[in-house]
């Protein structure tokens, strides 16, 4: 009996070696302004996107599109899929470097990748907020705590929870500044 089981396992494992793993790609047909960011590591103890989570956007129907639509409807510019059927929303893309492992098929479309075990496929709206009239967007700049791009940190009415691009530019303009910028959704 031991001999037969060993032969079966040997035959089974040699058959498995001939199977090719199917490569899945992130969804490339996204709503206007949305782009695939990267695959990021995620953990139940420290979520990469922690603003909103919905396990069942529609079990068996989750794709990047359905997750993006849900997050957009809740006012979040960033959406992420994980474990084929989980959708997370956030306000900013992760600060960590991308990784691989986003290779689980979406519950709603088996030809597309929707994250993986502890891996999050992140999609973001990279469209620049044009800002209020009289101000022109100059793009996105790198900032550093030791050498700030804009030296003055000003408080806006209502605090960081009330921050918008319009409120930031109005505050900075009223204080006589020529430039204004928002960062981390709560600084300027």
JSON list of C-alpha atoms in Angstrom, two decimals:
[
{"chain": "A", "resi": 1, "resn": "UNK", "atom": "CA", "xyz": [0.00, 0.00, 0.00]},
{"chain": "A", "resi": 2, "resn": "UNK", "atom": "CA", "xyz": [2.83, 2.42, 0.83]},
{"chain": "A", "resi": 3, "resn": "UNK", "atom": "CA", "xyz": [4.37, 1.76, -2.57]},
{"chain": "A", "resi": 4, "resn": "UNK", "atom": "CA", "xyz": [1.14, 2.56, -4.45]},
{"chain": "A", "resi": 5, "resn": "UNK", "atom": "CA", "xyz": [0.61, 5.83, -2.58]},
{"chain": "A", "resi": 6, "resn": "UNK", "atom": "CA", "xyz": [4.19, 6.89, -3.33]},
{"chain": "A", "resi": 7, "resn": "UNK", "atom": "CA", "xyz": [3.71, 6.20, -7.02]},
{"chain": "A", "resi": 8, "resn": "UNK", "atom": "CA", "xyz": [0.47, 8.17, -7.08]},
{"chain": "A", "resi": 9, "resn": "UNK", "atom": "CA", "xyz": [2.09, 11.16, -5.40]},
{"chain": "A", "resi": 10, "resn": "UNK", "atom": "CA", "xyz": [5.02, 10.99, -7.79]},
{"chain": "A", "resi": 11, "resn": "UNK", "atom": "CA", "xyz": [2.71, 10.82, -10.80]},
{"chain": "A", "resi": 12, "resn": "UNK", "atom": "CA", "xyz": [0.53, 13.61, -9.44]},
{"chain": "A", "resi": 13, "resn": "UNK", "atom": "CA", "xyz": [3.45, 15.94, -8.72]},
{"chain": "A", "resi": 14, "resn": "UNK", "atom": "CA", "xyz": [5.06, 15.38, -12.13]},
{"chain": "A", "resi": 15, "resn": "UNK", "atom": "CA", "xyz": [1.71, 16.21, -13.77]},
{"chain": "A", "resi": 16, "resn": "UNK", "atom": "CA", "xyz": [1.43, 19.39, -11.69]},
{"chain": "A", "resi": 17, "resn": "UNK", "atom": "CA", "xyz": [4.87, 20.50, -12.84]},
{"chain": "A", "resi": 18, "resn": "UNK", "atom": "CA", "xyz": [3.64, 20.63, -16.44]},
{"chain": "A", "resi": 19, "resn": "UNK", "atom": "CA", "xyz": [0.83, 23.07, -15.63]},
{"chain": "A", "resi": 20, "resn": "UNK", "atom": "CA", "xyz": [1.64, 26.69, -16.39]},
{"chain": "A", "resi": 21, "resn": "UNK", "atom": "CA", "xyz": [0.55, 29.36, -13.94]},
{"chain": "A", "resi": 22, "resn": "UNK", "atom": "CA", "xyz": [-1.77, 31.82, -15.65]},
{"chain": "A", "resi": 23, "resn": "UNK", "atom": "CA", "xyz": [-0.56, 35.41, -15.40]},
{"chain": "A", "resi": 24, "resn": "UNK", "atom": "CA", "xyz": [-3.28, 37.87, -14.46]},
{"chain": "A", "resi": 25, "resn": "UNK", "atom": "CA", "xyz": [-3.05, 41.57, -15.11]},
{"chain": "A", "resi": 26, "resn": "UNK", "atom": "CA", "xyz": [-4.74, 44.47, -13.35]},
{"chain": "A", "resi": 27, "resn": "UNK", "atom": "CA", "xyz": [-7.77, 45.95, -15.09]},
{"chain": "A", "resi": 28, "resn": "UNK", "atom": "CA", "xyz": [-6.66, 48.29, -17.88]},
{"chain": "A", "resi": 29, "resn": "UNK", "atom": "CA", "xyz": [-10.16, 49.46, -18.87]},
{"chain": "A", "resi": 30, "resn": "UNK", "atom": "CA", "xyz": [-10.72, 51.85, -15.99]},
{"chain": "A", "resi": 31, "resn": "UNK", "atom": "CA", "xyz": [-13.02, 54.83, -15.57]},
{"chain": "A", "resi": 32, "resn": "UNK", "atom": "CA", "xyz": [-11.66, 58.15, -16.82]},
{"chain": "A", "resi": 33, "resn": "UNK", "atom": "CA", "xyz": [-8.88, 59.56, -14.65]},
{"chain": "A", "resi": 34, "resn": "UNK", "atom": "CA", "xyz": [-8.22, 56.27, -12.85]},
{"chain": "A", "resi": 35, "resn": "UNK", "atom": "CA", "xyz": [-4.95, 54.39, -13.16]},
{"chain": "A", "resi": 36, "resn": "UNK", "atom": "CA", "xyz": [-3.42, 51.28, -11.65]},
{"chain": "A", "resi": 37, "resn": "UNK", "atom": "CA", "xyz": [-0.87, 52.39, -9.04]},
{"chain": "A", "resi": 38, "resn": "UNK", "atom": "CA", "xyz": [0.89, 49.22, -7.85]},
{"chain": "A", "resi": 39, "resn": "UNK", "atom": "CA", "xyz": [0.57, 46.04, -5.83]},
{"chain": "A", "resi": 40, "resn": "UNK", "atom": "CA", "xyz": [1.13, 46.74, -2.13]},
{"chain": "A", "resi": 41, "resn": "UNK", "atom": "CA", "xyz": [1.57, 44.63, 1.00]},
{"chain": "A", "resi": 42, "resn": "UNK", "atom": "CA", "xyz": [-1.43, 44.73, 3.33]},
{"chain": "A", "resi": 43, "resn": "UNK", "atom": "CA", "xyz": [-2.14, 43.33, 6.78]},
{"chain": "A", "resi": 44, "resn": "UNK", "atom": "CA", "xyz": [-5.26, 42.91, 8.91]},
{"chain": "A", "resi": 45, "resn": "UNK", "atom": "CA", "xyz": [-3.27, 44.53, 11.73]},
{"chain": "A", "resi": 46, "resn": "UNK", "atom": "CA", "xyz": [-2.14, 47.57, 9.73]},
{"chain": "A", "resi": 47, "resn": "UNK", "atom": "CA", "xyz": [-4.29, 48.33, 6.70]},
{"chain": "A", "resi": 48, "resn": "UNK", "atom": "CA", "xyz": [-2.67, 50.02, 3.72]},
{"chain": "A", "resi": 49, "resn": "UNK", "atom": "CA", "xyz": [-5.97, 51.73, 2.82]},
{"chain": "A", "resi": 50, "resn": "UNK", "atom": "CA", "xyz": [-7.92, 52.19, 6.03]},
{"chain": "A", "resi": 51, "resn": "UNK", "atom": "CA", "xyz": [-10.57, 54.79, 5.21]},
{"chain": "A", "resi": 52, "resn": "UNK", "atom": "CA", "xyz": [-13.38, 52.43, 4.24]},
{"chain": "A", "resi": 53, "resn": "UNK", "atom": "CA", "xyz": [-13.74, 48.71, 3.71]},
{"chain": "A", "resi": 54, "resn": "UNK", "atom": "CA", "xyz": [-16.46, 46.67, 2.16]},
{"chain": "A", "resi": 55, "resn": "UNK", "atom": "CA", "xyz": [-16.06, 42.92, 2.00]},
{"chain": "A", "resi": 56, "resn": "UNK", "atom": "CA", "xyz": [-18.99, 42.41, -0.29]},
{"chain": "A", "resi": 57, "resn": "UNK", "atom": "CA", "xyz": [-19.33, 45.04, -2.98]},
{"chain": "A", "resi": 58, "resn": "UNK", "atom": "CA", "xyz": [-21.20, 42.19, -4.58]},
{"chain": "A", "resi": 59, "resn": "UNK", "atom": "CA", "xyz": [-19.64, 38.85, -3.82]},
{"chain": "A", "resi": 60, "resn": "UNK", "atom": "CA", "xyz": [-18.89, 37.10, -7.09]},
{"chain": "A", "resi": 61, "resn": "UNK", "atom": "CA", "xyz": [-19.05, 40.45, -8.92]},
{"chain": "A", "resi": 62, "resn": "UNK", "atom": "CA", "xyz": [-15.97, 42.28, -7.59]},
{"chain": "A", "resi": 63, "resn": "UNK", "atom": "CA", "xyz": [-13.65, 43.81, -10.16]},
{"chain": "A", "resi": 64, "resn": "UNK", "atom": "CA", "xyz": [-11.48, 46.92, -10.05]},
{"chain": "A", "resi": 65, "resn": "UNK", "atom": "CA", "xyz": [-14.38, 48.78, -11.72]},
{"chain": "A", "resi": 66, "resn": "UNK", "atom": "CA", "xyz": [-16.93, 47.82, -9.05]},
{"chain": "A", "resi": 67, "resn": "UNK", "atom": "CA", "xyz": [-14.51, 48.69, -6.24]},
{"chain": "A", "resi": 68, "resn": "UNK", "atom": "CA", "xyz": [-13.59, 52.02, -7.87]},
{"chain": "A", "resi": 69, "resn": "UNK", "atom": "CA", "xyz": [-17.28, 52.83, -8.38]},
{"chain": "A", "resi": 70, "resn": "UNK", "atom": "CA", "xyz": [-18.03, 52.08, -4.72]},
{"chain": "A", "resi": 71, "resn": "UNK", "atom": "CA", "xyz": [-15.09, 54.13, -3.41]},
{"chain": "A", "resi": 72, "resn": "UNK", "atom": "CA", "xyz": [-15.90, 57.03, -5.75]},
{"chain": "A", "resi": 73, "resn": "UNK", "atom": "CA", "xyz": [-19.52, 57.03, -4.56]},
{"chain": "A", "resi": 74, "resn": "UNK", "atom": "CA", "xyz": [-18.20, 57.33, -0.98]},
{"chain": "A", "resi": 75, "resn": "UNK", "atom": "CA", "xyz": [-15.89, 60.23, -1.96]},
{"chain": "A", "resi": 76, "resn": "UNK", "atom": "CA", "xyz": [-12.59, 58.35, -1.90]},
{"chain": "A", "resi": 77, "resn": "UNK", "atom": "CA", "xyz": [-10.05, 58.87, -4.73]},
{"chain": "A", "resi": 78, "resn": "UNK", "atom": "CA", "xyz": [-8.19, 55.59, -4.06]},
{"chain": "A", "resi": 79, "resn": "UNK", "atom": "CA", "xyz": [-9.54, 52.04, -4.31]},
{"chain": "A", "resi": 80, "resn": "UNK", "atom": "CA", "xyz": [-7.89, 48.69, -3.72]},
{"chain": "A", "resi": 81, "resn": "UNK", "atom": "CA", "xyz": [-8.86, 45.06, -4.27]},
{"chain": "A", "resi": 82, "resn": "UNK", "atom": "CA", "xyz": [-7.60, 42.16, -2.17]},
{"chain": "A", "resi": 83, "resn": "UNK", "atom": "CA", "xyz": [-8.24, 38.41, -1.83]},
{"chain": "A", "resi": 84, "resn": "UNK", "atom": "CA", "xyz": [-10.32, 38.45, -5.05]},
{"chain": "A", "resi": 85, "resn": "UNK", "atom": "CA", "xyz": [-13.46, 39.75, -3.31]},
{"chain": "A", "resi": 86, "resn": "UNK", "atom": "CA", "xyz": [-12.48, 42.54, -0.87]},
{"chain": "A", "resi": 87, "resn": "UNK", "atom": "CA", "xyz": [-12.62, 46.26, -1.64]},
{"chain": "A", "resi": 88, "resn": "UNK", "atom": "CA", "xyz": [-10.81, 48.96, 0.36]},
{"chain": "A", "resi": 89, "resn": "UNK", "atom": "CA", "xyz": [-10.99, 52.74, -0.07]},
{"chain": "A", "resi": 90, "resn": "UNK", "atom": "CA", "xyz": [-8.60, 55.50, 0.93]},
{"chain": "A", "resi": 91, "resn": "UNK", "atom": "CA", "xyz": [-7.59, 59.10, 0.52]},
{"chain": "A", "resi": 92, "resn": "UNK", "atom": "CA", "xyz": [-3.99, 58.59, -0.63]},
{"chain": "A", "resi": 93, "resn": "UNK", "atom": "CA", "xyz": [-1.74, 56.02, -2.21]},
{"chain": "A", "resi": 94, "resn": "UNK", "atom": "CA", "xyz": [0.53, 54.06, 0.15]},
{"chain": "A", "resi": 95, "resn": "UNK", "atom": "CA", "xyz": [3.94, 55.43, 1.12]},
{"chain": "A", "resi": 96, "resn": "UNK", "atom": "CA", "xyz": [5.54, 51.98, 0.84]},
{"chain": "A", "resi": 97, "resn": "UNK", "atom": "CA", "xyz": [7.16, 50.62, -2.30]},
{"chain": "A", "resi": 98, "resn": "UNK", "atom": "CA", "xyz": [5.22, 48.32, -4.54]},
{"chain": "A", "resi": 99, "resn": "UNK", "atom": "CA", "xyz": [5.60, 44.56, -4.46]},
{"chain": "A", "resi": 100, "resn": "UNK", "atom": "CA", "xyz": [4.39, 41.56, -6.41]},
{"chain": "A", "resi": 101, "resn": "UNK", "atom": "CA", "xyz": [1.82, 38.94, -5.49]},
{"chain": "A", "resi": 102, "resn": "UNK", "atom": "CA", "xyz": [-1.36, 40.59, -6.77]},
{"chain": "A", "resi": 103, "resn": "UNK", "atom": "CA", "xyz": [-2.32, 37.50, -8.71]},
{"chain": "A", "resi": 104, "resn": "UNK", "atom": "CA", "xyz": [-5.72, 36.34, -7.45]},
{"chain": "A", "resi": 105, "resn": "UNK", "atom": "CA", "xyz": [-8.47, 36.37, -10.04]},
{"chain": "A", "resi": 106, "resn": "UNK", "atom": "CA", "xyz": [-11.28, 38.85, -9.41]},
{"chain": "A", "resi": 107, "resn": "UNK", "atom": "CA", "xyz": [-14.47, 37.23, -8.19]},
{"chain": "A", "resi": 108, "resn": "UNK", "atom": "CA", "xyz": [-16.33, 39.12, -10.92]},
{"chain": "A", "resi": 109, "resn": "UNK", "atom": "CA", "xyz": [-13.89, 38.50, -13.79]},
{"chain": "A", "resi": 110, "resn": "UNK", "atom": "CA", "xyz": [-11.46, 35.60, -13.67]},
{"chain": "A", "resi": 111, "resn": "UNK", "atom": "CA", "xyz": [-9.24, 37.19, -16.34]},
{"chain": "A", "resi": 112, "resn": "UNK", "atom": "CA", "xyz": [-8.28, 40.14, -14.11]},
{"chain": "A", "resi": 113, "resn": "UNK", "atom": "CA", "xyz": [-6.20, 40.35, -10.93]},
{"chain": "A", "resi": 114, "resn": "UNK", "atom": "CA", "xyz": [-7.82, 41.58, -7.70]},
{"chain": "A", "resi": 115, "resn": "UNK", "atom": "CA", "xyz": [-4.97, 41.59, -5.21]},
{"chain": "A", "resi": 116, "resn": "UNK", "atom": "CA", "xyz": [-3.86, 38.46, -3.42]},
{"chain": "A", "resi": 117, "resn": "UNK", "atom": "CA", "xyz": [-3.20, 37.11, 0.06]},
{"chain": "A", "resi": 118, "resn": "UNK", "atom": "CA", "xyz": [-2.05, 40.18, 2.03]},
{"chain": "A", "resi": 119, "resn": "UNK", "atom": "CA", "xyz": [-1.62, 41.97, -1.30]},
{"chain": "A", "resi": 120, "resn": "UNK", "atom": "CA", "xyz": [-3.63, 44.97, -2.45]},
{"chain": "A", "resi": 121, "resn": "UNK", "atom": "CA", "xyz": [-4.07, 46.06, -6.09]},
{"chain": "A", "resi": 122, "resn": "UNK", "atom": "CA", "xyz": [-4.35, 49.85, -5.78]},
{"chain": "A", "resi": 123, "resn": "UNK", "atom": "CA", "xyz": [-6.10, 52.16, -8.24]},
{"chain": "A", "resi": 124, "resn": "UNK", "atom": "CA", "xyz": [-6.04, 55.94, -7.89]},
{"chain": "A", "resi": 125, "resn": "UNK", "atom": "CA", "xyz": [-7.45, 59.04, -9.49]},
{"chain": "A", "resi": 126, "resn": "UNK", "atom": "CA", "xyz": [-4.31, 60.88, -10.55]},
{"chain": "A", "resi": 127, "resn": "UNK", "atom": "CA", "xyz": [-6.23, 63.76, -12.13]},
{"chain": "A", "resi": 128, "resn": "UNK", "atom": "CA", "xyz": [-5.03, 67.04, -10.63]},
{"chain": "A", "resi": 129, "resn": "UNK", "atom": "CA", "xyz": [-7.59, 69.22, -8.91]},
{"chain": "A", "resi": 130, "resn": "UNK", "atom": "CA", "xyz": [-7.60, 72.36, -11.07]},
{"chain": "A", "resi": 131, "resn": "UNK", "atom": "CA", "xyz": [-8.11, 74.56, -8.01]},
{"chain": "A", "resi": 132, "resn": "UNK", "atom": "CA", "xyz": [-10.22, 77.66, -7.69]},
{"chain": "A", "resi": 133, "resn": "UNK", "atom": "CA", "xyz": [-10.37, 80.50, -10.20]},
{"chain": "A", "resi": 134, "resn": "UNK", "atom": "CA", "xyz": [-7.31, 82.71, -10.16]},
{"chain": "A", "resi": 135, "resn": "UNK", "atom": "CA", "xyz": [-4.99, 79.87, -9.15]},
{"chain": "A", "resi": 136, "resn": "UNK", "atom": "CA", "xyz": [-3.25, 77.49, -11.56]},
{"chain": "A", "resi": 137, "resn": "UNK", "atom": "CA", "xyz": [-2.10, 73.99, -10.70]},
{"chain": "A", "resi": 138, "resn": "UNK", "atom": "CA", "xyz": [1.65, 73.69, -11.10]},
{"chain": "A", "resi": 139, "resn": "UNK", "atom": "CA", "xyz": [1.63, 69.91, -10.68]},
{"chain": "A", "resi": 140, "resn": "UNK", "atom": "CA", "xyz": [2.73, 67.52, -7.98]},
{"chain": "A", "resi": 141, "resn": "UNK", "atom": "CA", "xyz": [6.01, 68.09, -6.13]},
{"chain": "A", "resi": 142, "resn": "UNK", "atom": "CA", "xyz": [8.11, 66.04, -3.73]},
{"chain": "A", "resi": 143, "resn": "UNK", "atom": "CA", "xyz": [8.27, 67.42, -0.20]},
{"chain": "A", "resi": 144, "resn": "UNK", "atom": "CA", "xyz": [10.77, 66.72, 2.57]},
{"chain": "A", "resi": 145, "resn": "UNK", "atom": "CA", "xyz": [10.40, 67.41, 6.30]},
{"chain": "A", "resi": 146, "resn": "UNK", "atom": "CA", "xyz": [13.99, 68.71, 6.50]},
{"chain": "A", "resi": 147, "resn": "UNK", "atom": "CA", "xyz": [13.67, 70.97, 3.44]},
{"chain": "A", "resi": 148, "resn": "UNK", "atom": "CA", "xyz": [10.04, 71.95, 2.82]},
{"chain": "A", "resi": 149, "resn": "UNK", "atom": "CA", "xyz": [8.96, 72.86, -0.71]},
{"chain": "A", "resi": 150, "resn": "UNK", "atom": "CA", "xyz": [6.71, 75.54, 0.85]},
{"chain": "A", "resi": 151, "resn": "UNK", "atom": "CA", "xyz": [8.19, 76.84, 4.10]},
{"chain": "A", "resi": 152, "resn": "UNK", "atom": "CA", "xyz": [5.07, 78.06, 5.94]},
{"chain": "A", "resi": 153, "resn": "UNK", "atom": "CA", "xyz": [2.45, 75.76, 7.43]},
{"chain": "A", "resi": 154, "resn": "UNK", "atom": "CA", "xyz": [-0.76, 77.73, 7.88]},
{"chain": "A", "resi": 155, "resn": "UNK", "atom": "CA", "xyz": [-3.95, 76.70, 9.69]},
{"chain": "A", "resi": 156, "resn": "UNK", "atom": "CA", "xyz": [-7.25, 76.82, 7.81]},
{"chain": "A", "resi": 157, "resn": "UNK", "atom": "CA", "xyz": [-10.66, 77.68, 9.27]},
{"chain": "A", "resi": 158, "resn": "UNK", "atom": "CA", "xyz": [-12.25, 74.50, 10.60]},
{"chain": "A", "resi": 159, "resn": "UNK", "atom": "CA", "xyz": [-8.92, 72.69, 10.93]},
{"chain": "A", "resi": 160, "resn": "UNK", "atom": "CA", "xyz": [-7.53, 69.87, 8.82]},
{"chain": "A", "resi": 161, "resn": "UNK", "atom": "CA", "xyz": [-10.89, 68.07, 8.67]},
{"chain": "A", "resi": 162, "resn": "UNK", "atom": "CA", "xyz": [-12.30, 71.01, 6.69]},
{"chain": "A", "resi": 163, "resn": "UNK", "atom": "CA", "xyz": [-9.35, 71.32, 4.29]},
{"chain": "A", "resi": 164, "resn": "UNK", "atom": "CA", "xyz": [-10.05, 71.68, 0.58]},
{"chain": "A", "resi": 165, "resn": "UNK", "atom": "CA", "xyz": [-7.89, 73.05, -2.22]},
{"chain": "A", "resi": 166, "resn": "UNK", "atom": "CA", "xyz": [-10.14, 76.14, -2.35]},
{"chain": "A", "resi": 167, "resn": "UNK", "atom": "CA", "xyz": [-9.85, 76.75, 1.40]},
{"chain": "A", "resi": 168, "resn": "UNK", "atom": "CA", "xyz": [-6.07, 76.35, 1.27]},
{"chain": "A", "resi": 169, "resn": "UNK", "atom": "CA", "xyz": [-5.61, 78.76, -1.65]},
{"chain": "A", "resi": 170, "resn": "UNK", "atom": "CA", "xyz": [-7.99, 81.29, -0.08]},
{"chain": "A", "resi": 171, "resn": "UNK", "atom": "CA", "xyz": [-6.15, 81.12, 3.26]},
{"chain": "A", "resi": 172, "resn": "UNK", "atom": "CA", "xyz": [-2.72, 81.42, 1.67]},
{"chain": "A", "resi": 173, "resn": "UNK", "atom": "CA", "xyz": [-3.87, 84.19, -0.70]},
{"chain": "A", "resi": 174, "resn": "UNK", "atom": "CA", "xyz": [-5.36, 86.19, 2.18]},
{"chain": "A", "resi": 175, "resn": "UNK", "atom": "CA", "xyz": [-2.02, 85.90, 3.99]},
{"chain": "A", "resi": 176, "resn": "UNK", "atom": "CA", "xyz": [-0.19, 87.29, 0.94]},
{"chain": "A", "resi": 177, "resn": "UNK", "atom": "CA", "xyz": [1.39, 84.07, -0.31]},
{"chain": "A", "resi": 178, "resn": "UNK", "atom": "CA", "xyz": [1.84, 83.47, -4.03]},
{"chain": "A", "resi": 179, "resn": "UNK", "atom": "CA", "xyz": [1.93, 79.68, -3.74]},
{"chain": "A", "resi": 180, "resn": "UNK", "atom": "CA", "xyz": [-0.24, 77.19, -1.87]},
{"chain": "A", "resi": 181, "resn": "UNK", "atom": "CA", "xyz": [-0.13, 73.42, -1.65]},
{"chain": "A", "resi": 182, "resn": "UNK", "atom": "CA", "xyz": [-1.97, 70.57, 0.01]},
{"chain": "A", "resi": 183, "resn": "UNK", "atom": "CA", "xyz": [-0.32, 67.44, 1.34]},
{"chain": "A", "resi": 184, "resn": "UNK", "atom": "CA", "xyz": [-1.49, 64.29, 3.14]},
{"chain": "A", "resi": 185, "resn": "UNK", "atom": "CA", "xyz": [-5.07, 65.58, 2.83]},
{"chain": "A", "resi": 186, "resn": "UNK", "atom": "CA", "xyz": [-4.56, 67.82, 5.86]},
{"chain": "A", "resi": 187, "resn": "UNK", "atom": "CA", "xyz": [-1.53, 70.10, 5.36]},
{"chain": "A", "resi": 188, "resn": "UNK", "atom": "CA", "xyz": [-0.65, 73.04, 3.19]}
]
